[in-house]
PDB file of C-alpha atoms in Angstrom:
ATOM      1  CA  ALA A 204    -128.504 -34.330  15.760  1.00 80.00           C
ATOM      2  CA  VAL A 205    -126.653 -36.379  18.376  1.00 79.00           C
ATOM      3  CA  ALA A 206    -129.886 -36.651  20.386  1.00 83.00           C
ATOM      4  CA  LEU A 207    -131.765 -37.934  17.336  1.00 82.00           C
ATOM      5  CA  ASP A 208    -129.103 -40.481  16.431  1.00 85.00           C
ATOM      6  CA  PRO A 209    -126.413 -41.073  19.064  1.00 86.00           C
ATOM      7  CA  MET A 210    -124.617 -43.419  16.635  1.00 91.00           C
ATOM      8  CA  ASP A 211    -124.127 -40.718  13.969  1.00 92.00           C
ATOM      9  CA  ALA A 212    -120.380 -40.121  13.905  1.00 95.00           C
ATOM     10  CA  GLU A 213    -120.695 -37.048  11.672  1.00 94.00           C
ATOM     11  CA  ALA A 214    -123.011 -35.405  14.193  1.00 96.00           C
ATOM     12  CA  TRP A 215    -120.516 -36.032  17.005  1.00 96.00           C
ATOM     13  CA  ALA A 216    -117.697 -34.685  14.818  1.00 96.00           C
ATOM     14  CA  ALA A 217    -119.697 -31.534  14.088  1.00 96.00           C
ATOM     15  CA  LEU A 218    -120.419 -31.066  17.783  1.00 96.00           C
ATOM     16  CA  GLY A 219    -116.767 -31.607  18.636  1.00 97.00           C
ATOM     17  CA  GLY A 220    -115.638 -29.082  16.047  1.00 96.00           C
ATOM     18  CA  TYR A 221    -118.143 -26.536  17.333  1.00 95.00           C
ATOM     19  CA  LEU A 222    -116.980 -26.999  20.928  1.00 95.00           C
ATOM     20  CA  VAL A 223    -113.338 -26.532  19.927  1.00 93.00           C
ATOM     21  CA  GLU A 224    -114.248 -23.362  18.022  1.00 90.00           C
ATOM     22  CA  MET A 225    -115.994 -22.099  21.163  1.00 91.00           C
ATOM     23  CA  GLY A 226    -112.793 -22.640  23.164  1.00 88.00           C
ATOM     24  CA  ARG A 227    -114.168 -25.664  25.001  1.00 93.00           C
ATOM     25  CA  PHE A 228    -111.151 -27.717  24.013  1.00 93.00           C
ATOM     26  CA  ALA A 229    -111.417 -30.716  26.350  1.00 94.00           C
ATOM     27  CA  GLU A 230    -115.115 -31.218  25.618  1.00 96.00           C
ATOM     28  CA  GLY A 231    -114.566 -30.818  21.899  1.00 96.00           C
ATOM     29  CA  ALA A 232    -111.674 -33.282  21.864  1.00 97.00           C
ATOM     30  CA  ALA A 233    -113.810 -35.812  23.736  1.00 97.00           C
ATOM     31  CA  GLU A 234    -116.625 -35.532  21.190  1.00 97.00           C
ATOM     32  CA  LEU A 235    -114.202 -35.778  18.270  1.00 98.00           C
ATOM     33  CA  THR A 236    -112.686 -38.887  19.835  1.00 97.00           C
ATOM     34  CA  ARG A 237    -116.178 -40.331  20.235  1.00 97.00           C
ATOM     35  CA  ALA A 238    -116.895 -39.637  16.558  1.00 97.00           C
ATOM     36  CA  VAL A 239    -113.740 -41.446  15.469  1.00 98.00           C
ATOM     37  CA  GLU A 240    -114.515 -44.370  17.780  1.00 97.00           C
ATOM     38  CA  LEU A 241    -118.001 -44.649  16.279  1.00 96.00           C
ATOM     39  CA  SER A 242    -116.706 -44.649  12.720  1.00 96.00           C
ATOM     40  CA  PRO A 243    -112.938 -45.155  12.556  1.00 96.00           C
ATOM     41  CA  MET A 244    -112.862 -45.577   8.768  1.00 95.00           C
ATOM     42  CA  HIS A 245    -115.133 -42.658   7.798  1.00 94.00           C
ATOM     43  CA  GLY A 246    -112.936 -40.313   5.800  1.00 93.00           C
ATOM     44  CA  HIS A 247    -114.930 -37.171   6.486  1.00 93.00           C
ATOM     45  CA  VAL A 248    -115.139 -37.837  10.239  1.00 96.00           C
ATOM     46  CA  LEU A 249    -111.384 -38.432  10.294  1.00 97.00           C
ATOM     47  CA  ALA A 250    -110.744 -35.219   8.365  1.00 96.00           C
ATOM     48  CA  VAL A 251    -112.916 -33.178  10.739  1.00 96.00           C
ATOM     49  CA  ALA A 252    -111.176 -34.646  13.773  1.00 97.00           C
ATOM     50  CA  ALA A 253    -107.775 -34.034  12.153  1.00 97.00           C
ATOM     51  CA  ALA A 254    -108.737 -30.408  11.537  1.00 95.00           C
ATOM     52  CA  TYR A 255    -109.899 -29.634  15.077  1.00 95.00           C
ATOM     53  CA  LEU A 256    -107.796 -31.798  17.394  1.00 96.00           C
ATOM     54  CA  PRO A 257    -104.643 -29.685  16.920  1.00 93.00           C
ATOM     55  CA  TRP A 258    -106.512 -26.670  18.283  1.00 90.00           C
ATOM     56  CA  ALA A 259    -107.456 -28.796  21.308  1.00 92.00           C
ATOM     57  CA  GLY A 260    -103.802 -29.537  22.026  1.00 91.00           C
ATOM     58  CA  LYS A 261    -103.643 -32.927  20.302  1.00 94.00           C
ATOM     59  CA  PRO A 262    -101.549 -32.377  17.167  1.00 93.00           C
ATOM     60  CA  ASP A 263     -99.980 -35.840  17.076  1.00 95.00           C
ATOM     61  CA  GLU A 264    -103.354 -37.580  17.300  1.00 96.00           C
ATOM     62  CA  ALA A 265    -104.629 -35.252  14.604  1.00 97.00           C
ATOM     63  CA  MET A 266    -101.716 -36.084  12.315  1.00 97.00           C
ATOM     64  CA  ALA A 267    -102.330 -39.823  12.701  1.00 97.00           C
ATOM     65  CA  LEU A 268    -105.994 -39.281  11.775  1.00 97.00           C
ATOM     66  CA  ALA A 269    -104.991 -37.110   8.823  1.00 97.00           C
ATOM     67  CA  ASP A 270    -102.690 -39.888   7.593  1.00 97.00           C
ATOM     68  CA  ARG A 271    -105.539 -42.390   7.859  1.00 97.00           C
ATOM     69  CA  ALA A 272    -108.025 -40.062   6.154  1.00 96.00           C
ATOM     70  CA  LEU A 273    -105.652 -39.508   3.235  1.00 96.00           C
ATOM     71  CA  ARG A 274    -105.029 -43.246   2.869  1.00 96.00           C
ATOM     72  CA  LEU A 275    -108.774 -43.836   2.741  1.00 95.00           C
ATOM     73  CA  ASP A 276    -109.470 -40.927   0.384  1.00 93.00           C
ATOM     74  CA  PRO A 277    -106.404 -39.971  -1.661  1.00 92.00           C
ATOM     75  CA  HIS A 278    -108.609 -37.705  -3.832  1.00 91.00           C
ATOM     76  CA  MET A 279    -109.994 -35.701  -0.930  1.00 91.00           C
ATOM     77  CA  THR A 280    -111.899 -32.499  -1.688  1.00 89.00           C
ATOM     78  CA  PRO A 281    -110.113 -29.168  -1.219  1.00 88.00           C
ATOM     79  CA  ALA A 282    -112.308 -28.404   1.811  1.00 84.00           C
ATOM     80  CA  ASN A 283    -111.217 -31.561   3.596  1.00 85.00           C
ATOM     81  CA  LEU A 284    -107.606 -31.149   2.484  1.00 89.00           C
ATOM     82  CA  GLY A 285    -107.563 -27.751   4.124  1.00 85.00           C
ATOM     83  CA  GLY A 286    -108.522 -29.324   7.416  1.00 86.00           C
ATOM     84  CA  VAL A 287    -105.946 -32.079   7.326  1.00 93.00           C
ATOM     85  CA  SER A 288    -103.236 -29.558   6.457  1.00 94.00           C
ATOM     86  CA  GLU A 289    -103.726 -28.045   9.912  1.00 92.00           C
ATOM     87  CA  ALA A 290    -102.942 -31.393  11.516  1.00 95.00           C
ATOM     88  CA  TYR A 291     -99.568 -31.464   9.781  1.00 96.00           C
ATOM     89  CA  PHE A 292     -98.795 -27.823  10.459  1.00 95.00           C
ATOM     90  CA  PHE A 293     -99.441 -28.066  14.191  1.00 93.00           C
ATOM     91  CA  ALA A 294     -97.548 -31.371  14.393  1.00 95.00           C
ATOM     92  CA  ARG A 295     -94.638 -29.418  12.848  1.00 96.00           C
ATOM     93  CA  ARG A 296     -94.623 -31.457   9.656  1.00 97.00           C
ATOM     94  CA  PHE A 297     -94.289 -28.309   7.593  1.00 97.00           C
ATOM     95  CA  ASP A 298     -93.133 -30.160   4.484  1.00 98.00           C
ATOM     96  CA  ARG A 299     -96.339 -32.207   4.463  1.00 97.00           C
ATOM     97  CA  ALA A 300     -98.463 -29.130   5.185  1.00 97.00           C
ATOM     98  CA  VAL A 301     -96.899 -27.389   2.161  1.00 98.00           C
ATOM     99  CA  GLU A 302     -97.516 -30.434  -0.032  1.00 96.00           C
ATOM    100  CA  ILE A 303    -101.167 -30.661   0.954  1.00 96.00           C
ATOM    101  CA  ILE A 304    -101.927 -26.938   0.765  1.00 96.00           C
ATOM    102  CA  ASN A 305    -100.264 -26.745  -2.648  1.00 96.00           C
ATOM    103  CA  SER A 306    -102.549 -29.534  -3.848  1.00 94.00           C
ATOM    104  CA  ILE A 307    -105.531 -27.254  -3.176  1.00 93.00           C
ATOM    105  CA  PRO A 308    -106.306 -24.982  -6.152  1.00 92.00           C
ATOM    106  CA  ALA A 309    -104.929 -21.508  -5.405  1.00 90.00           C
ATOM    107  CA  ALA A 310    -108.341 -19.873  -5.805  1.00 89.00           C
ATOM    108  CA  SER A 311    -109.783 -22.275  -3.204  1.00 90.00           C
ATOM    109  CA  ARG A 312    -107.206 -21.558  -0.497  1.00 90.00           C
ATOM    110  CA  SER A 313    -108.695 -19.736   2.446  1.00 90.00           C
ATOM    111  CA  ARG A 314    -106.964 -17.013   4.406  1.00 91.00           C
ATOM    112  CA  GLY A 315    -106.004 -19.574   7.030  1.00 90.00           C
ATOM    113  CA  LYS A 316    -104.546 -21.991   4.501  1.00 93.00           C
ATOM    114  CA  LEU A 317    -102.511 -19.284   2.818  1.00 94.00           C
ATOM    115  CA  LEU A 318    -101.241 -18.156   6.223  1.00 93.00           C
ATOM    116  CA  LEU A 319    -100.236 -21.738   7.120  1.00 94.00           C
ATOM    117  CA  LEU A 320     -98.524 -22.095   3.746  1.00 97.00           C
ATOM    118  CA  THR A 321     -96.551 -18.896   4.308  1.00 96.00           C
ATOM    119  CA  LEU A 322     -95.576 -19.923   7.825  1.00 95.00           C
ATOM    120  CA  SER A 323     -94.654 -23.444   6.725  1.00 97.00           C
ATOM    121  CA  TYR A 324     -92.284 -22.107   4.080  1.00 98.00           C
ATOM    122  CA  ALA A 325     -90.741 -19.814   6.697  1.00 97.00           C
ATOM    123  CA  PHE A 326     -90.264 -22.677   9.177  1.00 97.00           C
ATOM    124  CA  LEU A 327     -88.652 -24.708   6.397  1.00 98.00           C
ATOM    125  CA  ASP A 328     -86.333 -21.749   5.652  1.00 98.00           C
ATOM    126  CA  ARG A 329     -87.583 -21.624   2.063  1.00 98.00           C
ATOM    127  CA  LYS A 330     -87.219 -17.857   1.910  1.00 98.00           C
ATOM    128  CA  GLU A 331     -88.214 -17.193  -1.698  1.00 98.00           C
ATOM    129  CA  GLU A 332     -91.348 -19.322  -1.489  1.00 98.00           C
ATOM    130  CA  ALA A 333     -92.216 -17.777   1.887  1.00 97.00           C
ATOM    131  CA  ALA A 334     -91.858 -14.294   0.403  1.00 97.00           C
ATOM    132  CA  ALA A 335     -94.048 -15.191  -2.578  1.00 97.00           C
ATOM    133  CA  ALA A 336     -96.717 -16.765  -0.339  1.00 96.00           C
ATOM    134  CA  LYS A 337     -96.601 -13.730   1.968  1.00 95.00           C
ATOM    135  CA  ALA A 338     -97.026 -11.376  -0.999  1.00 96.00           C
ATOM    136  CA  GLU A 339    -100.024 -13.407  -2.173  1.00 94.00           C
ATOM    137  CA  PHE A 340    -101.500 -13.373   1.341  1.00 94.00           C
ATOM    138  CA  VAL A 341    -101.072  -9.613   1.757  1.00 95.00           C
ATOM    139  CA  GLY A 342    -102.397  -9.006  -1.748  1.00 94.00           C
ATOM    140  CA  ARG A 343    -105.549 -10.987  -1.023  1.00 93.00           C
ATOM    141  CA  TYR A 344    -106.152 -10.316   2.668  1.00 90.00           C
ATOM    142  CA  GLY A 345    -103.987  -7.400   3.782  1.00 89.00           C
ATOM    143  CA  THR A 346    -101.636  -7.496   6.722  1.00 90.00           C
ATOM    144  CA  VAL A 347    -102.288  -9.468   9.880  1.00 85.00           C
ATOM    145  CA  SER A 348    -100.797  -9.538  13.353  1.00 82.00           C
ATOM    146  CA  ALA A 349    -100.641 -12.183  16.060  1.00 78.00           C
ATOM    147  CA  GLU A 350    -102.827  -9.968  18.242  1.00 81.00           C
ATOM    148  CA  GLN A 351    -105.442  -9.701  15.486  1.00 80.00           C
ATOM    149  CA  LEU A 352    -105.476 -13.471  15.008  1.00 78.00           C
ATOM    150  CA  ALA A 353    -105.864 -14.025  18.760  1.00 76.00           C
ATOM    151  CA  ASN A 354    -108.761 -11.550  18.829  1.00 76.00           C
ATOM    152  CA  GLU A 355    -110.376 -13.455  15.951  1.00 78.00           C
ATOM    153  CA  GLY A 356    -110.212 -16.702  17.907  1.00 72.00           C
ATOM    154  CA  PHE A 357    -107.077 -18.257  16.452  1.00 70.00           C
ATOM    155  CA  VAL A 358    -105.937 -19.771  19.733  1.00 65.00           C
ATOM    156  CA  PHE A 359    -105.278 -23.355  20.605  1.00 55.00           C
ATOM    157  CA  ALA A 360    -104.693 -25.420  23.717  1.00 55.00           C
ATOM    158  CA  ARG A 361    -100.999 -26.139  23.516  1.00 54.00           C
ATOM    159  CA  PRO A 362     -98.351 -25.107  26.050  1.00 52.00           C
ATOM    160  CA  GLU A 363     -96.094 -23.505  23.412  1.00 49.00           C
TER     161      GLU A 363
END
């Protein structure tokens, strides 16, 4: 798609997201940055970049893009909301991550979103809510370990 239309920001965002998912973090971040530069006010492009840049070690940039995307589209779809929630989680804005994930209908929350919700409550020391979110997660998806998540590709380029 980028060869057919090198000015298509959504195509660059898709390529950037793919590269990040493949563990090619620097390349993916560069393509996501290109997408945002091509269309800095495109809500979907911003949401995609906000979703993937944290995994590429750029959580603060991702959070700024998530803020912009939400200002442009305050009625964002659950799919896009899920992506921007990652920007807040990895930028350690757990309160905002909780707010966004809770605005997604419970039935639409993916395994990853429910995990981030559980972890966000724990980081905020909201024990009862963390326990309830954990029970929901385990009830829907079973138990999970850090090793399992790493084996499934849940790694990101950040020193911590």
